[in-house]
Amino acid sequence: EVAVGVLIDAQGRFLLTTRPPGKVYAGYWEFPGGKLEAGETVAQALRRELQEEIGVTIGQAHPWHQKLVDYPHALVRLNFCKVHDWSGDLQMHEGQEFAWQTLPVSVEPVLPGTVPVLEWLQQEADQAVGQP
C-alpha cells in the first residue's frame, strides 16, 4: 500500500519528483509519496512521507484514485490524493529532483505508475472545457 500526493499549486501546475538514487527506477519521474506503515491511514502516511521526502507539511489530502500496478519487483496499490494546501519550502531530502509541470509533461522518463495519473488529469482538463 502506497500513499501518493498529487500536489497542485495555485497556477494549476502539479509537482513531479525523481526516484532517488539507489532505488528501483532511480531517476524516473513520479508523484511523491511512499509506503504505509503498520496502522497508518493513507492520509497519515502521505503527511509523514511528504514531510520526510520533500520537507512540506500538507493540509487536507483529498482521496482521488486507486491503481494496482504490477512492477517487476512488487505489486503495489497506489492511493492517489490531491493536495492543494501545504506549508514549507520544497527540500529534496533524498537527493531527488523536482519540477512543476503542466500537461503534456516536459520531463522523462516517467514511472509507469505515473502515466495513468497524467491521463486522469488530461481527462479532467478535457471535461473542464467541455470535450468528451
PDB file of N, CA, C and O in Angstrom, residues 39-68:
ATOM      1  N   GLY A  39      -0.694   0.327  10.692  1.00  0.00           N
ATOM      2  CA  GLY A  39      -1.642   1.146  11.430  1.00  0.00           C
ATOM      3  C   GLY A  39      -1.905   2.532  10.864  1.00  0.00           C
ATOM      4  O   GLY A  39      -2.741   3.255  11.389  1.00  0.00           O
ATOM      5  N   GLU A  40      -1.184   2.919   9.816  1.00  0.00           N
ATOM      6  CA  GLU A  40      -1.370   4.248   9.237  1.00  0.00           C
ATOM      7  C   GLU A  40      -2.525   4.263   8.235  1.00  0.00           C
ATOM      8  O   GLU A  40      -2.735   3.302   7.503  1.00  0.00           O
ATOM      9  N   THR A  41      -3.223   5.387   8.184  1.00  0.00           N
ATOM     10  CA  THR A  41      -4.168   5.618   7.099  1.00  0.00           C
ATOM     11  C   THR A  41      -3.389   6.182   5.917  1.00  0.00           C
ATOM     12  O   THR A  41      -2.221   6.585   6.052  1.00  0.00           O
ATOM     13  N   VAL A  42      -4.035   6.239   4.762  1.00  0.00           N
ATOM     14  CA  VAL A  42      -3.385   6.832   3.586  1.00  0.00           C
ATOM     15  C   VAL A  42      -2.994   8.277   3.879  1.00  0.00           C
ATOM     16  O   VAL A  42      -1.881   8.708   3.592  1.00  0.00           O
ATOM     17  N   ALA A  43      -3.909   9.041   4.478  1.00  0.00           N
ATOM     18  CA  ALA A  43      -3.622  10.457   4.762  1.00  0.00           C
ATOM     19  C   ALA A  43      -2.446  10.605   5.727  1.00  0.00           C
ATOM     20  O   ALA A  43      -1.590  11.473   5.543  1.00  0.00           O
ATOM     21  N   GLN A  44      -2.393   9.763   6.758  1.00  0.00           N
ATOM     22  CA  GLN A  44      -1.287   9.831   7.717  1.00  0.00           C
ATOM     23  C   GLN A  44       0.039   9.496   7.047  1.00  0.00           C
ATOM     24  O   GLN A  44       1.056  10.165   7.271  1.00  0.00           O
ATOM     25  N   ALA A  45       0.042   8.455   6.232  1.00  0.00           N
ATOM     26  CA  ALA A  45       1.266   8.065   5.535  1.00  0.00           C
ATOM     27  C   ALA A  45       1.716   9.160   4.578  1.00  0.00           C
ATOM     28  O   ALA A  45       2.915   9.466   4.496  1.00  0.00           O
ATOM     29  N   LEU A  46       0.767   9.753   3.874  1.00  0.00           N
ATOM     30  CA  LEU A  46       1.125  10.805   2.927  1.00  0.00           C
ATOM     31  C   LEU A  46       1.723  12.001   3.664  1.00  0.00           C
ATOM     32  O   LEU A  46       2.754  12.544   3.247  1.00  0.00           O
ATOM     33  N   ARG A  47       1.112  12.380   4.767  1.00  0.00           N
ATOM     34  CA  ARG A  47       1.626  13.511   5.555  1.00  0.00           C
ATOM     35  C   ARG A  47       3.067  13.223   6.012  1.00  0.00           C
ATOM     36  O   ARG A  47       3.957  14.061   5.872  1.00  0.00           O
ATOM     37  N   ARG A  48       3.305  12.022   6.541  1.00  0.00           N
ATOM     38  CA  ARG A  48       4.647  11.653   7.014  1.00  0.00           C
ATOM     39  C   ARG A  48       5.647  11.592   5.871  1.00  0.00           C
ATOM     40  O   ARG A  48       6.743  12.160   5.947  1.00  0.00           O
ATOM     41  N   GLU A  49       5.273  10.917   4.782  1.00  0.00           N
ATOM     42  CA  GLU A  49       6.201  10.741   3.652  1.00  0.00           C
ATOM     43  C   GLU A  49       6.587  12.079   3.018  1.00  0.00           C
ATOM     44  O   GLU A  49       7.752  12.295   2.673  1.00  0.00           O
ATOM     45  N   LEU A  50       5.615  12.969   2.834  1.00  0.00           N
ATOM     46  CA  LEU A  50       5.939  14.246   2.187  1.00  0.00           C
ATOM     47  C   LEU A  50       6.810  15.115   3.084  1.00  0.00           C
ATOM     48  O   LEU A  50       7.671  15.845   2.598  1.00  0.00           O
ATOM     49  N   GLN A  51       6.623  15.017   4.399  1.00  0.00           N
ATOM     50  CA  GLN A  51       7.499  15.727   5.323  1.00  0.00           C
ATOM     51  C   GLN A  51       8.915  15.164   5.227  1.00  0.00           C
ATOM     52  O   GLN A  51       9.884  15.905   5.128  1.00  0.00           O
ATOM     53  N   GLU A  52       9.037  13.820   5.225  1.00  0.00           N
ATOM     54  CA  GLU A  52      10.355  13.183   5.178  1.00  0.00           C
ATOM     55  C   GLU A  52      11.047  13.400   3.834  1.00  0.00           C
ATOM     56  O   GLU A  52      12.253  13.662   3.790  1.00  0.00           O
ATOM     57  N   GLU A  53      10.314  13.263   2.738  1.00  0.00           N
ATOM     58  CA  GLU A  53      10.919  13.281   1.403  1.00  0.00           C
ATOM     59  C   GLU A  53      11.179  14.678   0.861  1.00  0.00           C
ATOM     60  O   GLU A  53      12.220  14.931   0.269  1.00  0.00           O
ATOM     61  N   ILE A  54      10.173  15.560   1.007  1.00  0.00           N
ATOM     62  CA  ILE A  54      10.290  16.860   0.327  1.00  0.00           C
ATOM     63  C   ILE A  54      10.126  18.059   1.259  1.00  0.00           C
ATOM     64  O   ILE A  54      10.120  19.200   0.808  1.00  0.00           O
ATOM     65  N   GLY A  55       9.984  17.815   2.567  1.00  0.00           N
ATOM     66  CA  GLY A  55      10.031  18.887   3.553  1.00  0.00           C
ATOM     67  C   GLY A  55       8.800  19.768   3.654  1.00  0.00           C
ATOM     68  O   GLY A  55       8.895  20.866   4.197  1.00  0.00           O
ATOM     69  N   VAL A  56       7.657  19.315   3.163  1.00  0.00           N
ATOM     70  CA  VAL A  56       6.450  20.130   3.297  1.00  0.00           C
ATOM     71  C   VAL A  56       5.451  19.454   4.223  1.00  0.00           C
ATOM     72  O   VAL A  56       5.432  18.229   4.353  1.00  0.00           O
ATOM     73  N   THR A  57       4.657  20.277   4.872  1.00  0.00           N
ATOM     74  CA  THR A  57       3.574  19.801   5.722  1.00  0.00           C
ATOM     75  C   THR A  57       2.276  20.063   4.977  1.00  0.00           C
ATOM     76  O   THR A  57       1.972  21.208   4.633  1.00  0.00           O
ATOM     77  N   ILE A  58       1.536  18.995   4.702  1.00  0.00           N
ATOM     78  CA  ILE A  58       0.328  19.143   3.892  1.00  0.00           C
ATOM     79  C   ILE A  58      -0.882  19.426   4.759  1.00  0.00           C
ATOM     80  O   ILE A  58      -0.939  19.063   5.929  1.00  0.00           O
ATOM     81  N   GLY A  59      -1.861  20.090   4.146  1.00  0.00           N
ATOM     82  CA  GLY A  59      -3.170  20.248   4.762  1.00  0.00           C
ATOM     83  C   GLY A  59      -3.978  19.014   4.422  1.00  0.00           C
ATOM     84  O   GLY A  59      -3.480  17.895   4.502  1.00  0.00           O
ATOM     85  N   GLN A  60      -5.214  19.209   3.988  1.00  0.00           N
ATOM     86  CA  GLN A  60      -6.082  18.074   3.697  1.00  0.00           C
ATOM     87  C   GLN A  60      -5.634  17.336   2.439  1.00  0.00           C
ATOM     88  O   GLN A  60      -5.293  17.947   1.433  1.00  0.00           O
ATOM     89  N   ALA A  61      -5.648  16.006   2.538  1.00  0.00           N
ATOM     90  CA  ALA A  61      -5.393  15.135   1.383  1.00  0.00           C
ATOM     91  C   ALA A  61      -6.747  14.634   0.901  1.00  0.00           C
ATOM     92  O   ALA A  61      -7.491  14.027   1.670  1.00  0.00           O
ATOM     93  N   HIS A  62      -7.086  14.909  -0.348  1.00  0.00           N
ATOM     94  CA  HIS A  62      -8.371  14.531  -0.916  1.00  0.00           C
ATOM     95  C   HIS A  62      -8.223  13.227  -1.694  1.00  0.00           C
ATOM     96  O   HIS A  62      -7.613  13.223  -2.768  1.00  0.00           O
ATOM     97  N   PRO A  63      -8.743  12.094  -1.181  1.00  0.00           N
ATOM     98  CA  PRO A  63      -8.651  10.830  -1.917  1.00  0.00           C
ATOM     99  C   PRO A  63      -9.202  11.002  -3.328  1.00  0.00           C
ATOM    100  O   PRO A  63     -10.250  11.632  -3.519  1.00  0.00           O
ATOM    101  N   TRP A  64      -8.479  10.444  -4.314  1.00  0.00           N
ATOM    102  CA  TRP A  64      -8.827  10.698  -5.708  1.00  0.00           C
ATOM    103  C   TRP A  64      -9.006   9.407  -6.490  1.00  0.00           C
ATOM    104  O   TRP A  64     -10.083   9.083  -6.939  1.00  0.00           O
ATOM    105  N   HIS A  65      -7.947   8.638  -6.682  1.00  0.00           N
ATOM    106  CA  HIS A  65      -7.996   7.384  -7.439  1.00  0.00           C
ATOM    107  C   HIS A  65      -7.118   6.350  -6.758  1.00  0.00           C
ATOM    108  O   HIS A  65      -6.177   6.704  -6.040  1.00  0.00           O
ATOM    109  N   GLN A  66      -7.402   5.063  -7.045  1.00  0.00           N
ATOM    110  CA  GLN A  66      -6.509   3.976  -6.672  1.00  0.00           C
ATOM    111  C   GLN A  66      -6.125   3.233  -7.940  1.00  0.00           C
ATOM    112  O   GLN A  66      -6.911   3.151  -8.881  1.00  0.00           O
ATOM    113  N   LYS A  67      -4.913   2.692  -7.952  1.00  0.00           N
ATOM    114  CA  LYS A  67      -4.440   1.942  -9.115  1.00  0.00           C
ATOM    115  C   LYS A  67      -3.532   0.827  -8.611  1.00  0.00           C
ATOM    116  O   LYS A  67      -2.611   1.066  -7.831  1.00  0.00           O
ATOM    117  N   LEU A  68      -3.810  -0.384  -9.067  1.00  0.00           N
ATOM    118  CA  LEU A  68      -2.947  -1.523  -8.766  1.00  0.00           C
ATOM    119  C   LEU A  68      -1.914  -1.619  -9.893  1.00  0.00           C
ATOM    120  O   LEU A  68      -2.289  -1.673 -11.063  1.00  0.00           O
TER     121      LEU A  68
END
